[in-house]
């Protein structure tokens, strides 16, 4: 079936939706195709156990929604999206007596770090001061080097956090644990320069906008994007699995919010052999095993302040986080894996009821691991919150292979779209000056397998749409806001 649209977007995760919105606002006739029953990809919510309780299906906490140039231009507030900022952006229990807490307020964070207060202030303060240019750089196409002023701020911090030298900077265990917990987000070996860059970006955002949750669930982000797309004439097709790009042969621009493997599936025979081999050689990283809990009361943390954190990293000391991540990166299960946990009602009480609350968590596991992580995650939480198990009313696990079954972009349960290594960040998914372009005329990649990588920021969609507008339609002036 041939499309009569000017442009087609395949896949409706945040990046696909961002591309569709930008193209539609530029005045093009745009169609969006989604294989699932509803748009959104990983940015969806559901009432899993109880009609009064909202659980997020994949993404839950959104520091990038504050920082992203795409979402700044889109203006979430103008579309009715309220970002609820928790008092504590993220927390990290080291043991039952010691806990690192990254408050939204930098000075309050420093006050809790005692002898490490000045060191944390010197680390994070300049990043907060340069947050706009820093986020614009790190969420860009990764082709533009930083100016000398920003480089002087950024380079030594990425090197320190990316080589493990940060532990030498601090006297106590809390600050290194906080940084290691953030550095583990990309799922891979530690330390690494990519993890150091992640710790710089996400770590400083705790004090420059916090780590908010959308009121009502992540679904509201998707709903706002879809509504705007439709308001500008866009058409959404769900239950519409694209299997061959040749069905869009007459369409001037096709943007793919697909993994490299997904691109091969729909376009393999059409691609030059070298590019096809490069896509086939893309390496996928460790996976998530996601567990949802319905609980009768807030988690009984040993450290009461953790109840104010929407995000909690469970991994113990910085050394323990590194050991667990390196074990999983080597393809083996960690006995005590890193667990990322979200308790959204810490910031958004509308998600449930006092005696019915959602808890979102996932453990890092090897790619494709079929482990049901429910008991493992429960035990990891209970280590720092004795009695947690007694509060559980219901639970479910989505093992890594089921994540892929639900969303084909999560190959083997890799929610990052491809391993986030230094090589695969600089050549994502292949070495190409503009990796959003492809050897096929009019065909672009806009998934998290392209720069700037994973996260709910919409920037891969923005970059790909800008390239398509310029190259296919001669449009250089972007819609208002961008």
Coordinates of C-alpha atoms in Angstrom, one line a residue:
X1 CA 0.0 0.0 0.0
X2 CA 1.5 3.4 -1.0
X3 CA 1.2 6.3 1.3
X4 CA 0.1 9.7 0.0
X5 CA 1.7 11.6 2.9
X6 CA 4.6 13.9 2.5
X7 CA 6.3 12.1 5.4
X8 CA 5.8 8.9 7.3
X9 CA 7.1 8.1 10.8
X10 CA 7.4 4.5 11.8
X11 CA 7.3 3.9 15.6
X12 CA 5.7 6.1 18.2
X13 CA 8.1 6.3 21.1
X14 CA 9.1 9.7 22.3
X15 CA 11.5 10.2 19.5
X16 CA 9.1 9.1 16.8
X17 CA 6.4 11.4 18.3
X18 CA 8.9 14.3 18.5
X19 CA 9.8 13.9 14.8
X20 CA 6.1 13.6 13.8
X21 CA 5.2 16.8 15.8
X22 CA 8.0 18.8 14.2
X23 CA 7.2 17.6 10.7
X24 CA 3.5 18.3 11.1
X25 CA 4.1 21.7 12.6
X26 CA 6.2 22.5 9.5
X27 CA 3.0 22.1 7.4
X28 CA 3.6 18.6 6.0
X29 CA 1.1 15.9 5.7
X30 CA 2.4 13.3 8.1
X31 CA 1.3 9.8 9.0
X32 CA 2.5 7.8 12.0
X33 CA 2.5 4.0 12.0
X34 CA 2.7 2.1 15.3
X35 CA 2.6 -1.8 15.5
X36 CA 1.2 -1.8 19.1
X37 CA -2.4 -1.1 20.0
X38 CA -1.5 2.4 21.3
X39 CA 1.2 4.9 20.6
X40 CA 3.9 5.8 23.1
X41 CA 6.4 2.9 23.1
X42 CA 8.1 3.0 26.5
X43 CA 6.3 6.2 27.5
X44 CA 3.0 4.7 28.6
X45 CA 1.1 4.1 31.8
X46 CA -1.4 1.4 32.8
X47 CA -3.7 0.4 35.7
X48 CA -2.1 -3.0 36.2
X49 CA -3.7 -4.1 39.5
X50 CA -6.3 -1.6 40.6
X51 CA -8.4 1.0 38.7
X52 CA -7.3 3.7 41.2
X53 CA -3.5 3.1 40.8
X54 CA -1.4 4.3 37.8
X55 CA 1.8 2.4 37.0
X56 CA 4.3 3.4 34.4
X57 CA 5.0 0.7 31.8
X58 CA 8.6 1.6 31.2
X59 CA 9.9 5.1 31.7
X60 CA 8.8 6.8 35.0
X61 CA 11.1 9.7 36.1
X62 CA 12.0 12.4 33.6
X63 CA 14.9 14.7 34.3
X64 CA 15.3 15.0 30.5
X65 CA 11.9 16.4 30.1
X66 CA 13.1 19.5 32.0
X67 CA 16.4 19.7 30.2
X68 CA 15.6 18.7 26.6
X69 CA 15.6 21.5 24.0
X70 CA 12.8 19.6 22.2
X71 CA 10.5 19.7 25.3
X72 CA 11.5 23.3 26.0
X73 CA 10.3 24.2 22.6
X74 CA 7.2 22.0 22.8
X75 CA 6.3 23.6 26.2
X76 CA 4.8 20.8 28.2
X77 CA 3.0 23.2 30.6
X78 CA 1.1 24.8 27.8
X79 CA -0.1 21.3 26.8
X80 CA -1.4 20.7 30.3
X81 CA 1.5 18.5 31.5
X82 CA 2.6 19.2 35.1
X83 CA 6.0 18.0 36.1
X84 CA 6.0 17.2 39.9
X85 CA 9.4 17.8 41.4
X86 CA 10.2 15.7 44.5
X87 CA 12.0 17.2 47.4
X88 CA 14.8 14.5 47.0
X89 CA 15.7 14.0 43.3
X90 CA 17.3 10.7 44.0
X91 CA 18.6 8.7 47.0
X92 CA 21.1 5.9 47.4
X93 CA 21.3 3.8 50.6
X94 CA 24.8 2.7 51.2
X95 CA 23.8 0.5 54.2
X96 CA 21.1 0.6 56.9
X97 CA 22.9 3.5 58.6
X98 CA 24.2 5.7 55.8
X99 CA 22.4 7.1 52.8
X100 CA 23.3 9.6 50.1
X101 CA 20.5 12.1 49.3
X102 CA 20.6 14.4 46.3
X103 CA 18.1 17.0 47.2
X104 CA 16.7 19.4 44.5
X105 CA 18.5 22.1 46.6
X106 CA 22.2 21.9 46.1
X107 CA 23.1 23.5 49.5
X108 CA 20.8 21.1 51.3
X109 CA 22.5 18.2 49.6
X110 CA 25.9 19.5 50.7
X111 CA 24.7 20.0 54.3
X112 CA 24.1 16.3 54.6
X113 CA 27.5 15.3 53.2
X114 CA 29.4 16.7 56.1
X115 CA 33.1 16.7 55.3
X116 CA 32.4 16.2 51.6
X117 CA 30.1 19.2 51.4
X118 CA 32.6 21.5 49.7
X119 CA 33.8 18.8 47.4
X120 CA 30.2 18.1 46.2
X121 CA 29.6 21.9 45.8
X122 CA 32.8 22.3 43.7
X123 CA 31.8 19.3 41.6
X124 CA 28.2 20.2 40.9
X125 CA 28.0 24.0 41.3
X126 CA 29.7 24.9 38.0
X127 CA 27.6 22.3 36.2
X128 CA 24.4 23.9 37.5
X129 CA 25.6 27.3 36.5
X130 CA 26.2 26.1 32.9
X131 CA 23.2 23.7 32.8
X132 CA 21.6 25.2 29.6
X133 CA 24.7 25.0 27.4
X134 CA 25.7 21.7 29.0
X135 CA 22.4 20.0 28.3
X136 CA 22.2 21.5 24.8
X137 CA 25.7 20.0 24.1
X138 CA 25.2 16.5 25.5
X139 CA 21.7 16.2 24.0
X140 CA 22.9 17.5 20.6
X141 CA 24.2 15.5 17.6
X142 CA 27.6 14.9 19.4
X143 CA 29.3 16.5 16.3
X144 CA 29.9 19.9 17.9
X145 CA 32.7 20.3 20.3
X146 CA 32.2 22.4 23.5
X147 CA 33.5 25.9 23.7
X148 CA 36.6 26.5 25.8
X149 CA 34.7 27.7 28.8
X150 CA 32.3 24.7 28.9
X151 CA 35.1 22.3 28.1
X152 CA 37.0 23.5 31.1
X153 CA 34.0 22.7 33.3
X154 CA 33.0 19.5 31.6
X155 CA 36.2 17.6 30.7
X156 CA 37.8 17.2 34.1
X157 CA 34.5 16.1 35.6
X158 CA 33.8 13.5 33.0
X159 CA 37.3 12.2 33.3
X160 CA 37.2 12.0 37.1
X161 CA 33.8 10.3 37.1
X162 CA 34.6 8.2 34.1
X163 CA 37.8 6.7 35.5
X164 CA 36.8 6.1 39.1
X165 CA 39.0 8.9 40.3
X166 CA 36.0 10.5 42.0
X167 CA 36.3 8.1 44.9
X168 CA 39.6 9.7 45.7
X169 CA 37.9 13.1 46.0
X170 CA 35.6 12.2 48.8
X171 CA 36.1 11.0 52.4
X172 CA 32.8 9.4 53.1
X173 CA 30.9 6.6 51.1
X174 CA 27.7 8.6 50.4
X175 CA 28.9 10.9 47.6
X176 CA 30.7 8.2 45.6
X177 CA 27.6 6.0 46.0
X178 CA 25.4 8.8 44.7
X179 CA 27.6 9.2 41.6
X180 CA 27.9 5.5 41.0
X181 CA 24.1 5.0 41.1
X182 CA 23.6 7.7 38.4
X183 CA 26.5 6.4 36.3
X184 CA 24.9 3.0 36.2
X185 CA 21.9 4.2 34.3
X186 CA 23.3 3.4 30.8
X187 CA 23.8 -0.3 31.9
X188 CA 27.3 -1.3 31.2
X189 CA 30.8 -1.7 32.6
X190 CA 32.0 0.8 35.2
X191 CA 33.9 3.0 35.3
X192 CA 33.7 4.4 31.7
X193 CA 33.7 7.8 30.1
X194 CA 30.1 7.2 28.9
X195 CA 29.1 6.5 32.5
X196 CA 31.0 9.6 33.6
X197 CA 29.2 11.8 31.1
X198 CA 25.9 10.3 32.3
X199 CA 26.8 11.1 35.9
X200 CA 27.6 14.7 34.9
X201 CA 24.4 15.2 33.0
X202 CA 21.9 13.4 35.2
X203 CA 23.7 14.1 38.5
X204 CA 23.7 17.9 38.1
X205 CA 20.1 17.9 36.8
X206 CA 19.1 16.9 40.4
X207 CA 19.9 20.4 41.4
X208 CA 18.9 22.1 38.2
X209 CA 15.2 21.1 37.8
X210 CA 15.2 17.9 39.9
X211 CA 14.1 14.5 38.6
X212 CA 10.3 15.1 38.1
X213 CA 7.4 12.7 37.5
X214 CA 4.5 13.8 35.3
X215 CA 1.3 14.3 37.2
X216 CA -1.0 11.4 36.3
X217 CA 1.8 9.2 34.8
X218 CA 4.2 9.1 31.9
X219 CA 1.2 8.5 29.6
X220 CA 0.4 12.3 29.8
X221 CA 3.6 13.0 27.9
X222 CA 2.6 10.8 25.1
X223 CA -1.0 12.0 25.1
X224 CA 0.2 15.6 24.8
X225 CA 2.4 14.8 21.9
X226 CA -0.2 12.8 20.1
X227 CA -2.8 15.5 20.6
X228 CA -0.5 18.2 19.2
X229 CA 0.4 16.0 16.2
X230 CA -3.3 15.4 15.4
X231 CA -4.1 19.1 15.9
X232 CA -1.6 19.9 13.1
X233 CA -3.2 17.4 10.7
X234 CA -1.2 14.3 11.6
X235 CA -2.8 10.8 11.2
X236 CA -2.0 8.0 13.6
X237 CA -2.3 4.3 12.6
X238 CA -2.1 1.8 15.4
X239 CA -2.0 -2.0 14.9
X240 CA 0.0 -1.0 11.8
X241 CA 3.2 -3.1 11.6
X242 CA 5.5 -2.0 8.8
X243 CA 7.4 -4.9 7.3
X244 CA 8.8 -3.4 4.0
X245 CA 9.8 0.2 3.4
X246 CA 8.8 -0.2 -0.3
X247 CA 5.2 0.4 0.7
X248 CA 6.3 4.0 1.2
X249 CA 8.2 4.3 -2.2
X250 CA 6.3 7.4 -3.1
X251 CA 6.8 9.2 0.2
X252 CA 9.4 11.9 0.2
X253 CA 10.6 11.3 3.8
X254 CA 10.4 8.2 6.0
X255 CA 11.6 8.5 9.6
X256 CA 12.2 5.3 11.6
X257 CA 12.0 5.1 15.3
X258 CA 13.4 1.6 15.2
X259 CA 16.4 -0.3 16.5
X260 CA 19.2 -1.2 14.1
X261 CA 17.7 -4.7 14.0
X262 CA 14.3 -3.3 13.2
X263 CA 15.8 -1.2 10.4
X264 CA 17.3 -4.4 8.9
X265 CA 14.0 -6.2 9.1
X266 CA 12.2 -3.6 7.1
X267 CA 14.9 -2.5 4.7
X268 CA 17.7 -5.1 4.7
X269 CA 17.7 -6.1 1.0
X270 CA 17.6 -2.4 0.0
X271 CA 20.7 -1.4 2.0
X272 CA 24.3 -1.4 0.7
X273 CA 26.2 -4.4 2.0
X274 CA 28.7 -2.4 4.1
X275 CA 26.0 -0.4 5.9
X276 CA 23.9 -3.6 6.3
X277 CA 26.9 -5.4 7.9
X278 CA 27.5 -2.4 10.2
X279 CA 23.9 -2.5 11.4
X280 CA 24.1 -6.3 12.0
X281 CA 27.3 -5.7 14.1
X282 CA 25.7 -3.3 16.5
X283 CA 26.1 -4.7 20.0
X284 CA 23.2 -4.7 22.4
X285 CA 23.8 -4.1 26.1
X286 CA 22.6 -5.5 29.4
X287 CA 18.9 -5.7 30.0
X288 CA 16.2 -4.7 32.5
X289 CA 14.0 -7.1 34.4
X290 CA 11.1 -5.0 35.4
X291 CA 9.0 -5.5 38.5
X292 CA 5.8 -3.6 39.4
X293 CA 4.5 -3.7 43.0
X294 CA 1.2 -2.6 44.5
X295 CA 1.9 -1.8 48.1
X296 CA -0.3 -1.0 51.1
X297 CA 1.9 1.9 52.4
X298 CA 5.1 3.8 51.6
X299 CA 8.3 1.7 51.6
X300 CA 9.5 1.5 55.3
X301 CA 13.1 2.7 54.5
X302 CA 15.6 2.7 57.4
X303 CA 16.4 6.3 56.3
X304 CA 13.1 8.1 56.5
X305 CA 14.2 10.9 54.1
X306 CA 14.2 8.3 51.3
X307 CA 10.4 8.5 51.4
X308 CA 10.8 12.0 49.8
X309 CA 12.7 10.6 46.8
X310 CA 10.9 9.7 43.6
X311 CA 14.0 7.7 42.5
X312 CA 16.1 5.4 44.6
X313 CA 19.3 3.6 43.4
X314 CA 19.8 0.3 45.3
X315 CA 23.4 -0.9 45.0
X316 CA 25.3 -0.4 48.2
X317 CA 28.7 1.2 48.0
X318 CA 30.2 2.6 44.8
X319 CA 32.5 -0.5 44.7
X320 CA 29.5 -2.8 45.0
X321 CA 27.7 -1.0 42.2
X322 CA 30.7 -1.3 39.9
X323 CA 31.1 -5.0 40.7
X324 CA 27.5 -5.7 40.0
X325 CA 27.5 -3.8 36.7
X326 CA 30.7 -5.3 35.5
X327 CA 29.4 -8.8 36.2
X328 CA 26.2 -8.2 34.2
X329 CA 28.2 -6.5 31.4
X330 CA 30.2 -9.7 31.2
X331 CA 27.0 -11.6 30.5
X332 CA 26.5 -13.1 34.0
X333 CA 23.9 -12.6 36.6
X334 CA 24.9 -10.5 39.6
X335 CA 24.1 -12.0 43.0
X336 CA 23.2 -8.5 44.2
X337 CA 22.3 -6.6 41.1
X338 CA 21.8 -2.8 40.8
X339 CA 18.2 -2.0 41.1
X340 CA 16.6 1.3 40.0
X341 CA 13.4 2.0 41.9
X342 CA 10.7 4.7 41.5
X343 CA 8.1 5.6 44.1
X344 CA 6.1 8.2 42.1
X345 CA 3.7 9.1 44.9
X346 CA 6.7 10.8 46.7
X347 CA 6.0 13.6 44.2
X348 CA 2.6 12.9 42.7
X349 CA 0.0 11.7 45.3
X350 CA -2.6 11.4 42.5
X351 CA -1.1 8.1 41.3
X352 CA -2.8 6.0 43.9
X353 CA -4.5 5.9 47.3
X354 CA -2.9 6.0 50.8
X355 CA -3.3 2.2 51.1
X356 CA -2.7 1.4 47.4
X357 CA 0.5 2.7 46.0
X358 CA 2.6 1.9 42.9
X359 CA 6.2 1.0 43.1
X360 CA 8.3 0.7 39.9
X361 CA 11.6 -1.1 39.8
X362 CA 14.0 -3.0 37.5
X363 CA 17.2 -5.0 38.0
X364 CA 20.0 -5.0 35.6
X365 CA 20.5 -8.5 34.1
X366 CA 22.3 -10.0 31.1
X367 CA 20.8 -9.4 27.7
X368 CA 18.0 -11.9 27.0
X369 CA 18.0 -13.3 30.6
X370 CA 14.6 -14.8 31.2
X371 CA 14.9 -14.4 35.0
X372 CA 11.7 -13.6 37.0
X373 CA 13.3 -11.0 39.2
X374 CA 10.4 -10.4 41.6
X375 CA 11.9 -12.1 44.6
X376 CA 15.4 -10.8 43.9
X377 CA 14.2 -7.2 43.6
X378 CA 12.0 -7.6 46.7
X379 CA 15.0 -8.8 48.7
X380 CA 17.2 -5.9 47.4
X381 CA 14.6 -3.4 48.6
X382 CA 14.1 -5.2 51.9
X383 CA 17.8 -5.0 52.7
X384 CA 17.3 -1.3 53.2
X385 CA 13.6 -1.4 54.1
X386 CA 12.9 -4.3 56.5
X387 CA 9.3 -5.2 56.3
X388 CA 8.8 -4.1 52.7
X389 CA 7.6 -7.6 51.8
X390 CA 4.7 -7.4 54.3
X391 CA 3.3 -4.3 52.4
X392 CA 3.1 -6.0 49.0
X393 CA -0.5 -6.5 47.8
X394 CA 0.3 -7.6 44.2
X395 CA 3.3 -7.8 41.9
X396 CA 4.3 -8.8 38.4
X397 CA 7.6 -9.2 36.6
X398 CA 8.3 -8.4 33.0
X399 CA 11.6 -10.4 32.2
X400 CA 13.9 -9.1 29.6
X401 CA 12.6 -11.2 26.7
X402 CA 9.0 -10.0 27.4
X403 CA 10.2 -6.4 27.3
X404 CA 11.3 -7.1 23.7
X405 CA 8.1 -8.9 22.9
X406 CA 6.2 -5.8 24.0
X407 CA 8.5 -3.4 22.3
X408 CA 10.8 -4.7 19.5
X409 CA 13.2 -1.8 20.0
X410 CA 14.3 -3.4 23.3
X411 CA 16.4 -6.1 21.8
X412 CA 17.0 -8.7 24.5
X413 CA 15.6 -6.3 27.0
X414 CA 18.1 -3.6 26.3
X415 CA 16.0 -0.5 26.9
X416 CA 18.8 1.8 25.6
X417 CA 18.3 0.8 22.0
X418 CA 21.9 -0.5 21.7
X419 CA 24.9 -0.8 24.1
X420 CA 26.0 2.7 25.3
X421 CA 29.7 2.3 24.9
X422 CA 32.1 5.1 23.8
X423 CA 32.4 3.6 20.3
X424 CA 28.7 3.1 19.9
X425 CA 28.0 6.5 21.2
X426 CA 30.3 8.2 18.7
X427 CA 29.2 5.9 15.9
X428 CA 25.6 5.4 16.8
X429 CA 24.5 3.2 15.1
X430 CA 27.2 3.4 12.5
X431 CA 30.1 5.7 11.7
X432 CA 28.5 8.4 9.6
X433 CA 28.8 12.3 9.7
X434 CA 25.1 12.5 10.2
X435 CA 24.0 9.2 11.7
X436 CA 20.3 10.1 11.4
X437 CA 20.7 9.9 7.6
X438 CA 21.0 6.5 5.9
X439 CA 22.2 5.3 2.4
X440 CA 18.5 5.2 1.3
X441 CA 17.4 8.5 -0.1
X442 CA 14.7 10.1 2.1
X443 CA 15.0 7.5 4.9
X444 CA 16.2 8.6 8.3
X445 CA 16.7 7.0 11.7
X446 CA 15.3 8.7 14.8
X447 CA 15.4 6.1 17.5
X448 CA 17.6 6.0 20.7
X449 CA 20.0 4.0 18.6
X450 CA 21.1 7.4 17.2
X451 CA 22.5 10.4 19.0
X452 CA 22.1 11.5 21.7
X453 CA 21.1 8.0 22.8
X454 CA 18.6 6.7 25.4
X455 CA 16.2 8.8 27.5
X456 CA 12.8 10.5 27.2
X457 CA 14.1 13.7 25.5
X458 CA 12.8 13.5 21.9
X459 CA 16.1 14.8 20.7
X460 CA 16.8 12.0 18.2
X461 CA 13.5 12.8 16.6
X462 CA 14.2 16.5 16.6
X463 CA 17.6 16.0 14.9
X464 CA 16.3 13.5 12.3
X465 CA 13.3 15.7 11.5
X466 CA 15.5 18.8 11.1
X467 CA 17.7 16.9 8.6
X468 CA 14.6 15.6 6.7
X469 CA 13.0 19.1 6.5
X470 CA 16.2 20.6 5.2
X471 CA 17.3 17.8 2.7
X472 CA 13.9 16.6 1.4
X473 CA 11.8 19.8 1.5
X474 CA 14.3 22.7 1.6
X475 CA 12.8 23.9 4.9
X476 CA 15.4 25.5 7.1
X477 CA 13.3 27.7 9.3
X478 CA 11.9 25.5 12.1
X479 CA 8.5 25.9 13.6
X480 CA 8.1 28.4 16.5
X481 CA 9.8 27.1 19.7
X482 CA 12.7 25.4 18.0

